[in-house]
CSV table of C-alpha atoms in Angstrom, one decimal:
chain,number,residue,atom,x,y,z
A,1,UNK,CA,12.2,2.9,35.0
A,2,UNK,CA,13.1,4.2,38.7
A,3,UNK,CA,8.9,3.8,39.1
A,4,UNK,CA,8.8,0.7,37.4
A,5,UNK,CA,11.9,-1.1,40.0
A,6,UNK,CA,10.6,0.6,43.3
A,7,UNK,CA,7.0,-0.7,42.5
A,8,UNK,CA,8.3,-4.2,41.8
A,9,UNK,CA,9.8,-4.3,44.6
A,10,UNK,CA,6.8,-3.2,46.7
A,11,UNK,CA,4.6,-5.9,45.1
A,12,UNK,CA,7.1,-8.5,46.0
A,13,UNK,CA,7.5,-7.5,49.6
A,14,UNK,CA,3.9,-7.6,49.6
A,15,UNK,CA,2.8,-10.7,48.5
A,16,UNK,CA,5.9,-12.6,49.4
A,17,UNK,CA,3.8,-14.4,52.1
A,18,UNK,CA,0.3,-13.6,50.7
A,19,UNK,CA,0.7,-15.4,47.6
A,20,UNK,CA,0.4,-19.1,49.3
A,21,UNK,CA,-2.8,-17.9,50.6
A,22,UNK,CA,-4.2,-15.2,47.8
A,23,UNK,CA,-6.7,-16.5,46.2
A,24,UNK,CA,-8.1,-18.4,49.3
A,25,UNK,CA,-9.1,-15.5,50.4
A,26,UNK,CA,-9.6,-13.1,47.5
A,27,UNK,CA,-12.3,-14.9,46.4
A,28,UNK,CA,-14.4,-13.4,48.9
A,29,UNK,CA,-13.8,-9.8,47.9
A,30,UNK,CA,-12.4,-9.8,44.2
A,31,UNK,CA,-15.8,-9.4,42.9
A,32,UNK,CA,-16.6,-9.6,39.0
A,33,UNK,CA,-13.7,-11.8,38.0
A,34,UNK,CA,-15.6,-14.2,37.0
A,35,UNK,CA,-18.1,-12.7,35.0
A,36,UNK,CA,-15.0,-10.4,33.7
A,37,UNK,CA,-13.7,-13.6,32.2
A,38,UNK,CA,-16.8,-14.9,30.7
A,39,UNK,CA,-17.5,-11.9,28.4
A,40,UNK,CA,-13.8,-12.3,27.0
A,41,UNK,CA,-15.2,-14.4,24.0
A,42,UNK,CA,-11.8,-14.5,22.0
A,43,UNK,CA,-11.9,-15.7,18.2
A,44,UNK,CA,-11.6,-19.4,17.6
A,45,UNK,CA,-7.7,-20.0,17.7
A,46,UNK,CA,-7.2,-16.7,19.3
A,47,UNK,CA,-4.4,-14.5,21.7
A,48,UNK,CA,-5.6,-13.7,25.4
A,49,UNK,CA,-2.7,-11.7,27.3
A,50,UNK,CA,-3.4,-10.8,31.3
A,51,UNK,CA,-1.7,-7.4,32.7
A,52,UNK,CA,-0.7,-8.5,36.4
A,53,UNK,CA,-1.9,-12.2,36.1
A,54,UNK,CA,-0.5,-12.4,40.0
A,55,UNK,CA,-1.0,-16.2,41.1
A,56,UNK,CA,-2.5,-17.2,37.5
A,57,UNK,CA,-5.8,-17.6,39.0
A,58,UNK,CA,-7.5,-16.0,36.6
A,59,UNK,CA,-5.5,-17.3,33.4
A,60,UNK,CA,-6.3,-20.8,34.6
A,61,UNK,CA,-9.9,-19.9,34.6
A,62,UNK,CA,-10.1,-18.4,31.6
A,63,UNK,CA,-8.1,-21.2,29.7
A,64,UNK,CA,-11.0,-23.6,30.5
A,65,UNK,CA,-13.6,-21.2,29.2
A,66,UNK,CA,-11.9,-20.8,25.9
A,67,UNK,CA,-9.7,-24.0,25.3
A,68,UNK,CA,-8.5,-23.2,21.3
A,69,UNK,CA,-7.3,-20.4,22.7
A,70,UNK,CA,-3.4,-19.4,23.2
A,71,UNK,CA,-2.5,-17.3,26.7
A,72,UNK,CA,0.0,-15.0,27.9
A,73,UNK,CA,0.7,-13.5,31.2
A,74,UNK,CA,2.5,-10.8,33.0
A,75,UNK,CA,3.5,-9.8,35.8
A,76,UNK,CA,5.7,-7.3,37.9
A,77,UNK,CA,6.5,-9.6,41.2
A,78,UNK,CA,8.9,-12.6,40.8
A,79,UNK,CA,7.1,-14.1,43.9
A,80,UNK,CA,3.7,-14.2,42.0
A,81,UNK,CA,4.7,-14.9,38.6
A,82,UNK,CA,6.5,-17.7,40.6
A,83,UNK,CA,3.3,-19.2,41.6
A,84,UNK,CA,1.6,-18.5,38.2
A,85,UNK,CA,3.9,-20.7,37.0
A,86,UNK,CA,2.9,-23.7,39.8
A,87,UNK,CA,-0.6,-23.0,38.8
A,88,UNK,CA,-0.2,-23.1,35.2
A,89,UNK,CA,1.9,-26.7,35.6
A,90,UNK,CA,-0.2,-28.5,37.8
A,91,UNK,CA,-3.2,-27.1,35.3
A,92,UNK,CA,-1.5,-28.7,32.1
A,93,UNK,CA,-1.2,-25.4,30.7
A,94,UNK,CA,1.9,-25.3,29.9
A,95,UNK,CA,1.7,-26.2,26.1
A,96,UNK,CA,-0.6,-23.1,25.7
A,97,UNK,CA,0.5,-20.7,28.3
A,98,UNK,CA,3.7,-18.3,29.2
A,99,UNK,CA,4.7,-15.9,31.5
A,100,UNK,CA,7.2,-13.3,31.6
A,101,UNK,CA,8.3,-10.6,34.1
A,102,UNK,CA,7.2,-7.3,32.8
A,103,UNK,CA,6.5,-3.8,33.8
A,104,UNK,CA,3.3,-3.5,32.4
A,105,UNK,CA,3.9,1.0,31.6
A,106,UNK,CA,7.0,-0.8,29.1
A,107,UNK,CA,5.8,-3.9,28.0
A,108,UNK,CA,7.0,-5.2,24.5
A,109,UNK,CA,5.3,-8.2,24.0
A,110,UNK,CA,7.0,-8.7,20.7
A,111,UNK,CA,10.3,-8.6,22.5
A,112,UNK,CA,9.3,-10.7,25.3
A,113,UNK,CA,6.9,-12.9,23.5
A,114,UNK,CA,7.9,-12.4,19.9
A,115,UNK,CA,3.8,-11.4,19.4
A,116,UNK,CA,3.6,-8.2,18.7
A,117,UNK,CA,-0.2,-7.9,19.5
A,118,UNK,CA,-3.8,-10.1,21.1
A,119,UNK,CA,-7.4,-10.7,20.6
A,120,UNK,CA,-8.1,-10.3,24.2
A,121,UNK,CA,-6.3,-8.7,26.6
A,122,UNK,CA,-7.3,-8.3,30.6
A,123,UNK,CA,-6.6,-6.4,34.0
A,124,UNK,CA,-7.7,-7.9,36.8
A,125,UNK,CA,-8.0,-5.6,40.3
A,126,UNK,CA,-4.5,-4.3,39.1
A,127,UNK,CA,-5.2,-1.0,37.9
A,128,UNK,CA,-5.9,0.1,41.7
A,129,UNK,CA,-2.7,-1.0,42.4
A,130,UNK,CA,0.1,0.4,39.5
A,131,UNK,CA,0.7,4.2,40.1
A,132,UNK,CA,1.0,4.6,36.7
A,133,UNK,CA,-2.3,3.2,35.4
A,134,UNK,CA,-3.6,5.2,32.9
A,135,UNK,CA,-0.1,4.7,31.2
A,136,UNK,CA,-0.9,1.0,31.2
A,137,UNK,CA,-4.2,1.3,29.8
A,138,UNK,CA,-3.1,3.2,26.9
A,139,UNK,CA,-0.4,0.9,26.0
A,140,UNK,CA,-2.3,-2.3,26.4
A,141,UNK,CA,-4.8,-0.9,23.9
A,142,UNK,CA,-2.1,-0.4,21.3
A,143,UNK,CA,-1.4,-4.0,21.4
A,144,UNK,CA,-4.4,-5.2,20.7
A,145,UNK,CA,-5.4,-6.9,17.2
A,146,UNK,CA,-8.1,-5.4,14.8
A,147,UNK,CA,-11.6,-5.5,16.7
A,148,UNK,CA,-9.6,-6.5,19.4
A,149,UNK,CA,-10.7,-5.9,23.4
A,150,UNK,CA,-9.5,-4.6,26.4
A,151,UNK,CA,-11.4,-5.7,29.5
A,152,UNK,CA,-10.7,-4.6,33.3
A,153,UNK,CA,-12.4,-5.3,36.1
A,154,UNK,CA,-11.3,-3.6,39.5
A,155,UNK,CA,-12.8,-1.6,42.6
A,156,UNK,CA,-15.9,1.0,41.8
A,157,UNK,CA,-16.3,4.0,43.1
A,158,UNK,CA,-18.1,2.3,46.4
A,159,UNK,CA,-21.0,5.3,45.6
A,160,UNK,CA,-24.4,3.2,46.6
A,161,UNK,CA,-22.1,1.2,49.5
A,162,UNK,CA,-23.7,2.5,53.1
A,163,UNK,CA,-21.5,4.9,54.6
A,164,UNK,CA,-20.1,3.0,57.3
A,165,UNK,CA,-19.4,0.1,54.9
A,166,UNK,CA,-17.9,2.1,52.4
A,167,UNK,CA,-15.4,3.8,54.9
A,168,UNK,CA,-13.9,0.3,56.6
A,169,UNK,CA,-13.4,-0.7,53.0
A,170,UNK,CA,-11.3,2.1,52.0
A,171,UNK,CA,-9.3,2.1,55.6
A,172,UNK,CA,-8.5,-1.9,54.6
A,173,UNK,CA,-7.7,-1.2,51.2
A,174,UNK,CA,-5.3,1.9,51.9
A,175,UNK,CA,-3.2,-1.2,53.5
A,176,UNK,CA,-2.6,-2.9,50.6
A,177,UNK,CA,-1.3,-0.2,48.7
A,178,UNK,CA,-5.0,-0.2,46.6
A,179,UNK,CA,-6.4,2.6,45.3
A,180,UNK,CA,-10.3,2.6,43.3
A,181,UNK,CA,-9.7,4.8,40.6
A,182,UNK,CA,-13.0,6.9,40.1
A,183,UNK,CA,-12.1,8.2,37.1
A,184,UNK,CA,-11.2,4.6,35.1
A,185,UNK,CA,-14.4,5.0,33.0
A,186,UNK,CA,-13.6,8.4,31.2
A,187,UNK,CA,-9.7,7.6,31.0
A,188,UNK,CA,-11.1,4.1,29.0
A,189,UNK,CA,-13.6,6.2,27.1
A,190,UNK,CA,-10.4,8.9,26.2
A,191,UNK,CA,-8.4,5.7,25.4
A,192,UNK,CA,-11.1,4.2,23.0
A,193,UNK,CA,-11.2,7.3,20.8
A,194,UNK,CA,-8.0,7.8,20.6
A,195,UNK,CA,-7.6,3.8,19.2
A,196,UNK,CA,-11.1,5.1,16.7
A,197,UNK,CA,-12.7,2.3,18.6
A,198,UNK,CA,-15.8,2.2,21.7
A,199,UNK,CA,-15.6,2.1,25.4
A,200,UNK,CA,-18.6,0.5,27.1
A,201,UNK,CA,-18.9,-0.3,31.0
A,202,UNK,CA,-20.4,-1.8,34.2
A,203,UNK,CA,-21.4,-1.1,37.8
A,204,UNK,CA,-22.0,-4.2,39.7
A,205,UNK,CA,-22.4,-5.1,43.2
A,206,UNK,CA,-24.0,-1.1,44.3
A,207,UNK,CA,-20.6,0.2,42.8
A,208,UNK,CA,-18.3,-2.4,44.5
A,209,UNK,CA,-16.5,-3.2,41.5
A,210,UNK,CA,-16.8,-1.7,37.6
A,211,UNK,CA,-15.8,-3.3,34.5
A,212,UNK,CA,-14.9,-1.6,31.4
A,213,UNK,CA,-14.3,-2.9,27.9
A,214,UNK,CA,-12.4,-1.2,24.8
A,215,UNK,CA,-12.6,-2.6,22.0
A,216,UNK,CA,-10.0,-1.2,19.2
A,217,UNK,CA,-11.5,-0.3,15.7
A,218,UNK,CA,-15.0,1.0,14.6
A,219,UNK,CA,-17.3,-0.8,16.9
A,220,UNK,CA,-21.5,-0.6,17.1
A,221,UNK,CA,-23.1,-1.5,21.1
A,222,UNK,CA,-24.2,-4.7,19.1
A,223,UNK,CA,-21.0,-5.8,19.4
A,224,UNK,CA,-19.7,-5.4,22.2
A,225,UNK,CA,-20.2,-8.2,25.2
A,226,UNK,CA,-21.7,-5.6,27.6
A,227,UNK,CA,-25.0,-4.8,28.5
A,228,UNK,CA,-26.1,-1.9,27.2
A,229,UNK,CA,-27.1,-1.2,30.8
A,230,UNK,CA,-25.0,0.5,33.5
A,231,UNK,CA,-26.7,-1.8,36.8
A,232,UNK,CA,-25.8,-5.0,38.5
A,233,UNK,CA,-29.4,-6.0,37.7
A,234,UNK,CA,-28.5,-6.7,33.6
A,235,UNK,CA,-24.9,-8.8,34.9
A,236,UNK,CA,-26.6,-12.1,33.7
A,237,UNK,CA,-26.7,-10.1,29.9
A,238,UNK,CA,-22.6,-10.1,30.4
A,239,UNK,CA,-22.2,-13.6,31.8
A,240,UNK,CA,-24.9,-15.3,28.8
């Protein structure tokens, strides 16, 4: 709990200021959002919840790719979920979409949303960013549905980057308090067994950014929304 307070408190004194100017100028780096959200695919009529849905930029999005759909968002920082909640208004969202403040390591959803678990559920370039991520992983995978997924999309591993590129990058992100986590493939692979469900994964943009998928329950590659290969070349197989 200790964790959970002195975090929040980071991530508000953080983006206190950024927040009117976020996702002016995330666009340029947050890379695979967008394609993140397109493979979501939820049921007709289904649940989508976002760990860390920061200024609701991407739960805006996502609302008018799948508009049957019901959405739910967390977050950690009052300041962002206070924008979220500008977003969402002036996006006529509200009918279909609530926010809460959460800790995502301890959220109840059925306490806090009285739904107890989704269809979809998403992590968008948070994971880098919550100390305790792998904690947050494994709990949003135990509140998904039957056949549900868990999809995250964050910073790679940088690998194919040039040198010089890939050294500013990590210098600027040690900044803001981000960290890649190289290891987010096999701790999503660990958490897919664990749920007797599959793990499947991509490396866009040379390594820039990964996304990985879980999807809870007995699952065949077939279906799955992922390529079945690893490369930035088979992205448009994700996006289709």
């Amino acid at each position: 709990m200790a964790a959970g307070v002195e975090h929040a408190v980071l991530m508000d004194r953080v983006y206190r200021r950024q927040r009117h100017f976020y996702d002016l100028t995330r666009k340029f780096y947050l890379l695979g959002r967008d394609p993140m959200l397109s493979g979501l695919k939820p049921p007709a009529g289904g649940t989508v919840l976002e760990i860390g849905c920061g200024t609701g930029r991407n739960l805006v999005r996502a609302a008018s790719l799948y508009p049957d759909a019901s959405f739910f968002g967390v977050d950690i920082s009052r300041e962002m979920l206070s924008t979220a909640g500008v977003a969402i208004e002036r996006a006529g969202l509200r009918a279909r979409t609530r926010l809460a403040l959460a800790d995502a390591a301890e959220f109840d959803p059925a306490r806090v949303f009285g739904q107890a678990a989704f269809d979809r559920i998403f992590i968008s370039y948070a994971v880098s960013m919550i100390p305790q991520w792998r904690s947050v992983i494994a709990n949003a995978a135990t509140l998904l549905a039957p056949q549900g997924e868990l999809h995250v999309v964050d910073f790679g591993d940088l690998a194919q980057l040039p040198v010089w590129s890939k050294t500013a990058l990590q210098a600027w992100l040690r900044l803001y308090h981000v960290t890649p986590r190289a290891d987010l493939f096999r701790v999503s692979a660990d958490v897919a067994r664990r749920c007797n469900g599959a793990a499947r994964e991509a490396r866009l943009h040379r390594g820039y950014a990964w996304i990985s998928v879980i999807r809870k329950g007995e699952a065949t590659p077939e279906s799955l929304h992922m390529p079945q290969s690893r490369t930035a070349t088979t992205l448009h197989a994700y996006v289709s």
